[in-house]
Short mmCIF file of C-alpha atoms and ligand atoms in Angstrom, two decimals:
data_model
loop_
_atom_site.label_atom_id
_atom_site.label_comp_id
_atom_site.label_asym_id
_atom_site.label_seq_id
_atom_site.Cartn_x
_atom_site.Cartn_y
_atom_site.Cartn_z
CA MET O 1 66.24 -30.40 106.40
CA SER O 2 66.40 -27.28 104.20
CA LYS O 3 69.49 -25.18 103.91
CA LEU O 4 69.49 -21.99 105.96
CA THR O 5 68.87 -19.08 103.59
CA ASN O 6 70.81 -15.86 103.96
CA ASP O 7 67.58 -14.02 104.75
CA THR O 8 66.75 -16.36 107.63
CA ARG O 9 70.35 -16.23 108.84
CA LYS O 10 70.16 -12.45 109.17
CA GLN O 11 67.04 -12.73 111.39
CA LEU O 12 68.52 -15.25 113.79
CA ARG O 13 68.86 -14.41 117.44
CA ARG O 14 72.25 -14.64 119.07
CA ARG O 15 72.02 -18.10 120.61
CA THR O 16 70.91 -19.61 117.33
CA ARG O 17 73.70 -17.82 115.50
CA LEU O 18 76.26 -19.33 117.84
CA VAL O 19 75.03 -22.76 116.78
CA HIS O 20 74.90 -22.10 113.04
CA ALA O 21 77.65 -19.55 112.31
CA GLY O 22 80.61 -20.79 110.26
CA ARG O 23 79.10 -24.18 109.41
CA ASP O 24 77.96 -25.65 106.11
CA PRO O 25 77.34 -29.41 106.44
CA ASP O 26 76.56 -29.60 102.69
CA GLN O 27 80.21 -28.83 102.03
CA GLN O 28 81.34 -31.57 104.46
CA PHE O 29 79.39 -34.61 103.21
CA GLY O 30 76.69 -33.85 105.80
CA PHE O 31 79.00 -33.86 108.81
CA VAL O 32 77.93 -31.29 111.35
CA ASN O 33 81.33 -29.67 111.85
CA THR O 34 83.95 -28.32 109.48
CA PRO O 35 86.92 -30.64 110.07
CA ILE O 36 90.59 -29.78 110.50
CA TYR O 37 92.06 -29.09 107.07
CA ARG O 38 95.82 -29.47 107.29
CA GLY O 39 97.91 -28.40 104.33
CA SER O 40 100.06 -25.89 102.54
CA THR O 41 99.60 -26.51 98.81
CA VAL O 42 96.31 -26.16 96.98
CA LEU O 43 96.10 -27.74 93.52
CA TYR O 44 94.77 -25.67 90.62
CA PRO O 45 92.81 -27.40 87.84
CA SER O 46 94.33 -25.43 84.93
CA VAL O 47 96.89 -22.85 83.87
CA GLU O 48 94.05 -20.38 83.54
CA SER O 49 92.97 -20.83 87.15
CA LEU O 50 96.64 -20.59 88.26
CA THR O 51 96.76 -17.21 86.56
CA THR O 52 93.41 -15.85 87.68
CA ARG O 53 93.36 -17.59 91.09
CA ASP O 54 89.62 -17.98 90.72
CA ILE O 55 89.36 -20.90 93.14
CA PRO O 56 88.13 -20.57 96.76
CA TYR O 57 91.47 -21.42 98.39
CA THR O 58 94.79 -20.54 96.78
CA TYR O 59 97.42 -21.29 99.45
CA ALA O 60 97.06 -22.20 103.11
CA THR O 61 98.64 -18.99 104.46
CA LYS O 62 95.62 -17.18 103.03
CA GLY O 63 93.14 -19.54 104.66
CA THR O 64 91.68 -23.03 104.73
CA PRO O 65 88.05 -24.15 105.14
CA THR O 66 88.72 -24.52 108.89
CA THR O 67 90.15 -21.04 109.42
CA ARG O 68 87.60 -19.45 107.11
CA ALA O 69 84.76 -21.06 109.05
CA LEU O 70 86.01 -19.42 112.24
CA GLU O 71 86.59 -16.09 110.49
CA GLU O 72 83.07 -16.10 109.06
CA ALA O 73 81.49 -17.09 112.36
CA TRP O 74 83.33 -14.34 114.21
CA THR O 75 82.48 -11.75 111.57
CA GLU O 76 78.81 -12.59 112.02
CA LEU O 77 79.02 -12.54 115.81
CA ALA O 78 81.02 -9.32 116.04
CA GLY O 79 78.83 -7.52 113.50
CA ALA O 80 81.99 -6.94 111.45
CA ALA O 81 82.77 -6.81 107.74
CA ASP O 82 85.71 -9.24 108.00
CA THR O 83 87.88 -11.09 110.52
CA VAL O 84 91.42 -12.45 110.37
CA LEU O 85 93.02 -14.98 112.72
CA ALA O 86 96.42 -14.70 114.36
CA PRO O 87 98.49 -17.25 116.30
CA SER O 88 97.89 -15.48 119.65
CA GLY O 89 95.98 -12.58 121.15
CA LEU O 90 99.15 -10.53 121.25
CA ALA O 91 99.83 -11.28 117.57
CA ALA O 92 96.31 -10.01 116.82
CA ILE O 93 97.09 -6.75 118.64
CA THR O 94 100.30 -6.24 116.63
CA LEU O 95 98.43 -6.99 113.41
CA ALA O 96 95.74 -4.42 114.22
CA LEU O 97 98.33 -1.76 115.09
CA LEU O 98 100.34 -2.39 111.93
CA THR O 99 97.13 -2.24 109.89
CA ALA O 100 96.43 1.27 111.14
CA LEU O 101 99.93 2.79 111.42
CA LYS O 102 102.85 3.85 109.25
CA ALA O 103 106.24 5.43 109.92
CA GLY O 104 105.93 8.95 111.32
CA ASP O 105 102.51 8.39 112.87
CA HIS O 106 101.46 9.15 116.43
CA LEU O 107 99.48 6.61 118.46
CA LEU O 108 97.35 7.06 121.60
CA VAL O 109 97.24 4.05 123.95
CA THR O 110 95.28 3.73 127.19
CA ASP O 111 97.51 3.54 130.27
CA SER O 112 95.42 0.51 131.31
CA ALA O 113 96.33 -1.54 128.22
CA TYR O 114 97.47 -5.16 128.40
CA GLY O 115 101.18 -4.99 129.38
CA PRO O 116 102.67 -6.71 126.31
CA THR O 117 100.77 -4.21 124.09
CA ARG O 118 102.85 -1.46 125.67
CA HIS O 119 106.02 -3.45 125.11
CA PHE O 120 105.26 -3.71 121.37
CA CYS O 121 104.58 0.03 121.16
CA ASP O 122 107.71 0.96 123.12
CA THR O 123 110.04 -1.30 121.13
CA VAL O 124 108.93 -2.30 117.61
CA LEU O 125 106.69 0.69 116.89
CA ALA O 126 109.26 3.08 118.35
CA ARG O 127 111.92 1.58 116.04
CA LEU O 128 109.58 2.17 113.08
CA GLY O 129 109.34 5.86 114.00
CA ILE O 130 105.85 5.63 115.48
CA GLU O 131 105.48 7.58 118.70
CA THR O 132 103.10 6.41 121.45
CA THR O 133 101.44 8.63 124.04
CA TYR O 134 99.74 6.85 126.94
CA TYR O 135 96.52 8.43 128.18
CA ASP O 136 94.32 8.20 131.28
CA PRO O 137 91.74 5.46 130.62
CA LEU O 138 89.04 7.74 132.10
CA VAL O 139 89.80 10.58 129.65
CA GLY O 140 86.57 10.25 127.63
CA ALA O 141 85.98 13.06 125.10
CA ASP O 142 88.88 15.05 126.59
CA ILE O 143 91.15 12.82 124.55
CA ALA O 144 90.72 15.54 121.90
CA ALA O 145 93.47 17.55 123.64
CA LEU O 146 96.01 14.77 122.97
CA PHE O 147 95.55 14.66 119.21
CA ARG O 148 98.35 15.88 116.97
CA PRO O 149 98.21 16.36 113.20
CA ASN O 150 99.85 12.92 112.78
CA THR O 151 97.70 10.98 115.28
CA THR O 152 96.29 8.11 113.24
CA ALA O 153 95.14 5.54 115.81
CA VAL O 154 93.73 5.25 119.33
CA LEU O 155 94.01 1.98 121.22
CA THR O 156 91.33 1.34 123.85
CA GLU O 157 90.64 -1.53 126.21
CA ALA O 158 87.61 -1.85 128.47
CA PRO O 159 87.71 -2.74 131.22
CA GLY O 160 91.45 -2.14 131.72
CA SER O 161 93.84 -5.07 132.10
CA GLN O 162 94.17 -5.89 135.81
CA SER O 163 92.80 -2.53 137.00
CA PHE O 164 89.30 -2.70 135.38
CA GLU O 165 88.67 0.98 134.58
CA MET O 166 85.80 1.38 132.14
CA GLN O 167 86.44 3.52 129.09
CA ASP O 168 83.82 5.63 127.32
CA ILE O 169 84.38 3.98 123.94
CA PRO O 170 81.65 5.87 121.99
CA ALA O 171 82.97 9.25 123.23
CA ILE O 172 86.58 8.36 122.36
CA ALA O 173 85.51 6.97 118.98
CA ALA O 174 83.59 10.16 118.10
CA VAL O 175 86.68 12.30 118.76
CA ALA O 176 88.99 9.89 116.94
CA HIS O 177 86.76 9.78 113.88
CA ALA O 178 86.54 13.57 113.80
CA HIS O 179 90.36 13.41 113.47
CA LYS O 180 90.14 10.59 110.90
CA ALA O 181 91.96 8.24 113.28
CA CYS O 182 91.41 4.49 113.56
CA VAL O 183 89.78 3.22 116.77
CA ILE O 184 91.28 -0.06 117.95
CA MET O 185 89.84 -1.92 120.93
CA ASP O 186 91.04 -4.93 122.88
CA ASN O 187 87.62 -6.45 123.61
CA THR O 188 88.84 -9.72 125.11
CA TRP O 189 87.07 -9.32 128.47
CA ALA O 190 83.51 -8.78 127.24
CA THR O 191 83.74 -10.57 123.88
CA PRO O 192 81.27 -9.43 121.17
CA LEU O 193 78.54 -11.27 123.11
CA PHE O 194 78.58 -8.66 125.87
CA PHE O 195 79.96 -5.71 123.87
CA PRO O 196 79.48 -5.65 120.09
CA PRO O 197 82.46 -3.41 119.35
CA HIS O 198 81.65 -2.18 115.86
CA GLU O 199 78.21 -0.92 116.96
CA HIS O 200 80.04 1.39 119.36
CA GLY O 201 82.41 2.99 116.88
CA VAL O 202 85.35 0.56 117.01
CA ASP O 203 87.12 0.10 113.65
CA LEU O 204 89.43 -2.80 114.55
CA ALA O 205 88.47 -5.08 117.45
CA ILE O 206 90.80 -7.60 119.03
CA GLU O 207 89.86 -10.77 120.84
CA ALA O 208 92.35 -13.09 122.48
CA GLY O 209 90.60 -16.36 121.52
CA THR O 210 93.00 -17.96 123.99
CA LYS O 211 90.59 -16.84 126.72
CA TYR O 212 86.81 -17.40 126.54
CA LEU O 213 86.55 -18.61 122.96
CA SER O 214 88.87 -21.52 123.72
CA GLY O 215 87.62 -21.74 127.29
CA HIS O 216 89.90 -24.63 128.18
CA SER O 217 93.43 -23.20 128.62
CA ASP O 218 94.68 -25.51 125.88
CA LEU O 219 95.48 -23.21 122.96
CA LEU O 220 96.60 -19.77 121.75
CA LEU O 221 94.68 -17.81 119.10
CA GLY O 222 93.82 -14.20 118.30
CA LEU O 223 91.16 -12.56 116.15
CA VAL O 224 90.94 -9.10 114.61
CA SER O 225 87.58 -8.01 113.23
CA ALA O 226 87.12 -4.91 111.11
CA ASN O 227 84.21 -2.73 110.08
CA ARG O 228 83.60 -1.94 106.41
CA ALA O 229 86.02 1.01 106.38
CA TRP O 230 89.00 -1.06 107.57
CA ALA O 231 88.28 -4.58 106.30
CA LYS O 232 90.36 -4.40 103.13
CA ARG O 233 93.39 -2.88 104.78
CA LEU O 234 93.23 -5.47 107.57
CA ARG O 235 93.06 -8.35 105.06
CA ASN O 236 95.98 -6.92 103.04
CA THR O 237 98.12 -6.55 106.16
CA PHE O 238 97.25 -10.09 107.24
CA ASP O 239 98.23 -11.43 103.79
CA ALA O 240 101.50 -9.52 103.88
CA PHE O 241 102.54 -11.08 107.18
CA ALA O 242 101.08 -14.57 106.72
CA MET O 243 100.90 -14.60 110.52
CA CYS O 244 98.35 -17.42 110.48
CA ALA O 245 96.72 -19.53 113.18
CA GLY O 246 97.10 -23.30 113.25
CA PRO O 247 94.24 -25.48 111.97
CA GLU O 248 93.78 -27.43 115.24
CA ASP O 249 93.52 -24.22 117.21
CA ALA O 250 90.97 -22.77 114.79
CA PHE O 251 88.97 -26.01 115.02
CA LEU O 252 89.02 -25.96 118.82
CA CYS O 253 87.87 -22.33 118.81
CA LEU O 254 84.94 -23.25 116.54
CA ARG O 255 84.06 -25.95 119.04
CA GLY O 256 84.39 -23.44 121.90
CA LEU O 257 82.17 -20.97 120.07
CA ARG O 258 79.16 -23.28 120.29
CA SER O 259 79.11 -23.14 124.10
CA MET O 260 80.66 -19.72 124.59
CA GLU O 261 77.49 -17.97 125.67
CA LEU O 262 76.67 -20.65 128.25
CA ARG O 263 80.20 -20.55 129.63
CA LEU O 264 80.26 -16.76 129.72
CA ARG O 265 76.92 -16.57 131.54
CA GLU O 266 78.23 -19.01 134.12
CA ALA O 267 81.51 -17.08 134.40
CA GLU O 268 79.47 -13.92 134.92
CA SER O 269 77.32 -15.37 137.69
CA GLN O 270 80.23 -17.13 139.45
CA GLY O 271 82.36 -13.97 139.08
CA LEU O 272 79.69 -11.70 140.52
CA ALA O 273 78.97 -14.08 143.38
CA LEU O 274 82.63 -14.34 144.35
CA ALA O 275 83.16 -10.58 143.88
CA ARG O 276 80.23 -9.86 146.24
CA TRP O 277 81.50 -12.38 148.78
CA LEU O 278 84.97 -10.81 148.63
CA SER O 279 83.59 -7.29 148.99
CA GLY O 280 82.02 -8.37 152.29
CA ARG O 281 85.31 -9.68 153.68
CA ASP O 282 87.07 -7.80 156.39
CA GLU O 283 90.48 -8.25 154.69
CA VAL O 284 89.31 -6.59 151.45
CA LEU O 285 89.50 -2.84 150.87
CA ARG O 286 87.80 -2.70 147.44
CA VAL O 287 86.64 -4.90 144.60
CA LEU O 288 87.31 -3.74 141.02
CA HIS O 289 84.43 -5.15 138.99
CA PRO O 290 82.45 -2.83 136.70
CA ALA O 291 79.24 -4.87 136.99
CA LEU O 292 79.05 -4.09 140.73
CA PRO O 293 76.95 -0.93 141.34
CA SER O 294 79.63 0.36 143.74
CA ASP O 295 82.28 0.38 140.97
CA PRO O 296 83.21 3.82 139.57
CA GLY O 297 82.88 2.44 136.01
CA HIS O 298 79.45 0.92 136.61
CA ALA O 299 77.40 3.60 134.79
CA ILE O 300 79.40 3.19 131.56
CA TRP O 301 79.32 -0.60 131.89
CA ALA O 302 75.53 -0.57 132.38
CA ARG O 303 75.05 1.79 129.42
CA ASP O 304 77.22 -0.07 126.89
CA PHE O 305 77.71 -3.69 128.03
CA SER O 306 75.13 -6.46 128.32
CA GLY O 307 77.13 -8.71 130.63
CA SER O 308 80.35 -9.25 132.54
CA SER O 309 82.84 -12.07 132.61
CA GLY O 310 84.61 -13.95 135.40
CA LEU O 311 87.75 -11.82 135.68
CA PHE O 312 88.08 -9.03 138.26
CA SER O 313 90.46 -7.69 140.87
CA VAL O 314 90.45 -6.91 144.57
CA ILE O 315 92.54 -4.56 146.68
CA LEU O 316 93.40 -5.98 150.08
CA LYS O 317 93.80 -3.87 153.19
CA PRO O 318 97.51 -3.12 153.77
CA ALA O 319 99.44 -6.37 154.38
CA SER O 320 103.08 -7.41 154.06
CA SER O 321 104.26 -9.20 150.93
CA GLN O 322 105.05 -12.22 153.15
CA ALA O 323 101.44 -12.31 154.34
CA VAL O 324 100.12 -12.15 150.75
CA ALA O 325 102.56 -14.90 149.73
CA ALA O 326 101.39 -17.07 152.65
CA MET O 327 97.80 -16.59 151.52
CA LEU O 328 98.45 -17.41 147.85
CA ASP O 329 101.13 -20.12 148.19
CA GLY O 330 98.84 -22.30 150.26
CA LEU O 331 95.77 -22.14 147.98
CA GLU O 332 94.70 -25.57 146.77
CA LEU O 333 92.05 -24.71 144.16
CA PHE O 334 93.18 -21.33 142.77
CA GLY O 335 96.22 -21.80 140.55
CA MET O 336 98.69 -18.97 140.09
CA GLY O 337 99.30 -18.23 136.45
CA TYR O 338 98.74 -15.77 133.63
CA SER O 339 96.01 -16.00 131.05
CA TRP O 340 92.37 -16.67 132.00
CA GLY O 341 89.01 -17.63 130.50
CA GLY O 342 89.48 -21.38 131.08
CA PHE O 343 87.42 -23.72 133.23
CA GLU O 344 89.76 -23.42 136.23
CA SER O 345 90.12 -20.68 138.81
CA LEU O 346 93.25 -18.57 138.99
CA VAL O 347 94.69 -15.74 141.04
CA ILE O 348 97.73 -13.49 140.56
CA PRO O 349 99.14 -10.61 142.56
CA PHE O 350 99.86 -7.52 140.43
CA ASP O 351 101.24 -4.01 140.67
CA CYS O 352 100.37 -1.58 137.84
CA SER O 353 102.78 1.06 139.23
CA THR O 354 105.69 -0.89 137.69
CA TYR O 355 104.65 0.09 134.15
CA ARG O 356 102.10 2.93 134.19
CA THR O 357 103.26 6.29 132.89
CA ALA O 358 100.17 8.51 132.42
CA THR O 359 98.35 7.76 135.67
CA LYS O 360 99.29 6.96 139.23
CA TRP O 361 98.50 3.50 140.63
CA ALA O 362 98.27 3.73 144.41
CA PRO O 363 95.33 1.53 145.35
CA GLY O 364 96.02 1.49 149.11
CA GLY O 365 96.96 -2.16 149.52
CA PRO O 366 98.11 -5.32 147.72
CA ALA O 367 96.19 -6.10 144.52
CA LEU O 368 95.00 -9.54 143.39
CA ARG O 369 93.37 -10.52 140.10
CA PHE O 370 90.88 -13.40 140.15
CA GLN O 371 89.69 -15.59 137.29
CA VAL O 372 86.70 -17.60 138.45
CA GLY O 373 86.28 -21.02 136.89
CA LEU O 374 83.52 -23.59 136.91
CA GLU O 375 84.25 -25.14 140.33
CA ASP O 376 81.63 -25.14 143.07
CA LEU O 377 81.60 -21.66 144.54
CA GLU O 378 81.54 -22.89 148.14
CA ASP O 379 84.73 -24.89 147.57
CA LEU O 380 86.38 -21.77 146.16
CA GLN O 381 85.25 -19.73 149.15
CA ASP O 382 86.56 -22.39 151.57
CA ASP O 383 89.96 -22.27 149.81
CA LEU O 384 90.04 -18.47 150.12
CA ASP O 385 88.77 -18.58 153.70
CA LYS O 386 91.81 -20.63 154.68
CA GLY O 387 93.97 -18.27 152.61
CA PHE O 388 92.68 -15.24 154.50
CA ALA O 389 93.43 -17.02 157.77
CA ARG O 390 97.07 -17.45 156.61
CA LEU O 391 97.15 -13.77 155.55
CA LYS O 392 96.09 -12.66 159.01
CA ALA O 393 98.42 -15.08 160.80
CA THR O 394 101.52 -13.83 158.92
CA LYS O 395 103.24 -10.55 159.85
C1 PLP M 401 95.67 -12.54 127.36
C2 PLP M 401 95.35 -11.26 126.75
C3 PLP M 401 95.85 -10.93 125.49
C4 PLP M 401 96.83 -11.80 124.76
O1 PLP M 401 96.40 -13.06 124.41
P1 PLP M 401 97.48 -14.22 124.14
O2 PLP M 401 96.74 -15.19 123.29
O3 PLP M 401 97.85 -14.75 125.50
O4 PLP M 401 98.64 -13.60 123.44
C5 PLP M 401 95.48 -9.73 124.95
N1 PLP M 401 94.66 -8.88 125.60
C6 PLP M 401 94.15 -9.17 126.80
C7 PLP M 401 93.24 -8.20 127.46
C8 PLP M 401 94.49 -10.36 127.43
O5 PLP M 401 94.04 -10.61 128.66
#
């Protein structure tokens, strides 16, 4: 077998890239995968190399062959200039924000952002003298009105956490760049497979690898990818923090990467099937899923995204909290828990009105978020069928 040349590599289609990215069997005695390199110290061959640091790895906080393999694979997949790993998705978000911001800056954050992102902005960033303004996720190009002379970053997330509003990322990015601000996006839901962030104007893209990259609910990891303009600053910030991911977790994410497209396609089809089934139920008021033509965000989704994943929400017709608890407590296949992207189905009740500040959340009934796993769809529907019977039987 001949070694893959860089020219061929550039021509590869996505599925082939997923198989080959971040692997060099020649460097691993012919073994297919890059193994787990554990370690802190790297030995230098001479005083000269200690001084010039001209060897590939200098200390494990800066990377190992395992972490670099994942970084390189993700960079290729995301169409980025560089990628750094963090010990969790949330750590990746904080790293991206601290790459873009300094004391005295003003930050714009979508009101639909992942809850813990808001917590970081309202506590740590506030203490550093960085002010956050939350904006309506549907703002589009009108975000221009919110810019101040010191606005240096805009955080986007599409679709929104729990509530699934689609954001017009290219329109927001155009305005942000006209103001020389950094565009940050939490792209965990679509992954670069369904939304290549840097092609749409995103400077720093975040992925919680904990979700679909891992795919098995057995690890925490985050990734931040950067375009050419932000790559150096991202790498410098990463080096300053040494907020690094563990070698086993990086290894498991490389393993997950190989089957990520297959798993995502299955999550998409299972998710759509369950969303359609739910939208036909008498107990359901609305389904929040941008890949459904009835969704208000569908046009943007269809324009910018090439697929959807298995996470969406539904709004039930008005019901008491006891009735919702009776429905959920008795489910046998849907677990109740945070996180998502694994092989197992989950459901959580949620209420965005407890934290939103720029927009009103009054959906008209109790809200549930579903993560659809790899179980047989009919078994999942049977479980929910019985759940709906409990909902109706409880006052
Ligand atoms: C889960 C999640 C994160 C955080 O990932 P962790 O690895 O759990 O810290 C960030 N953003 C979104 C949209 C998420 O759903």
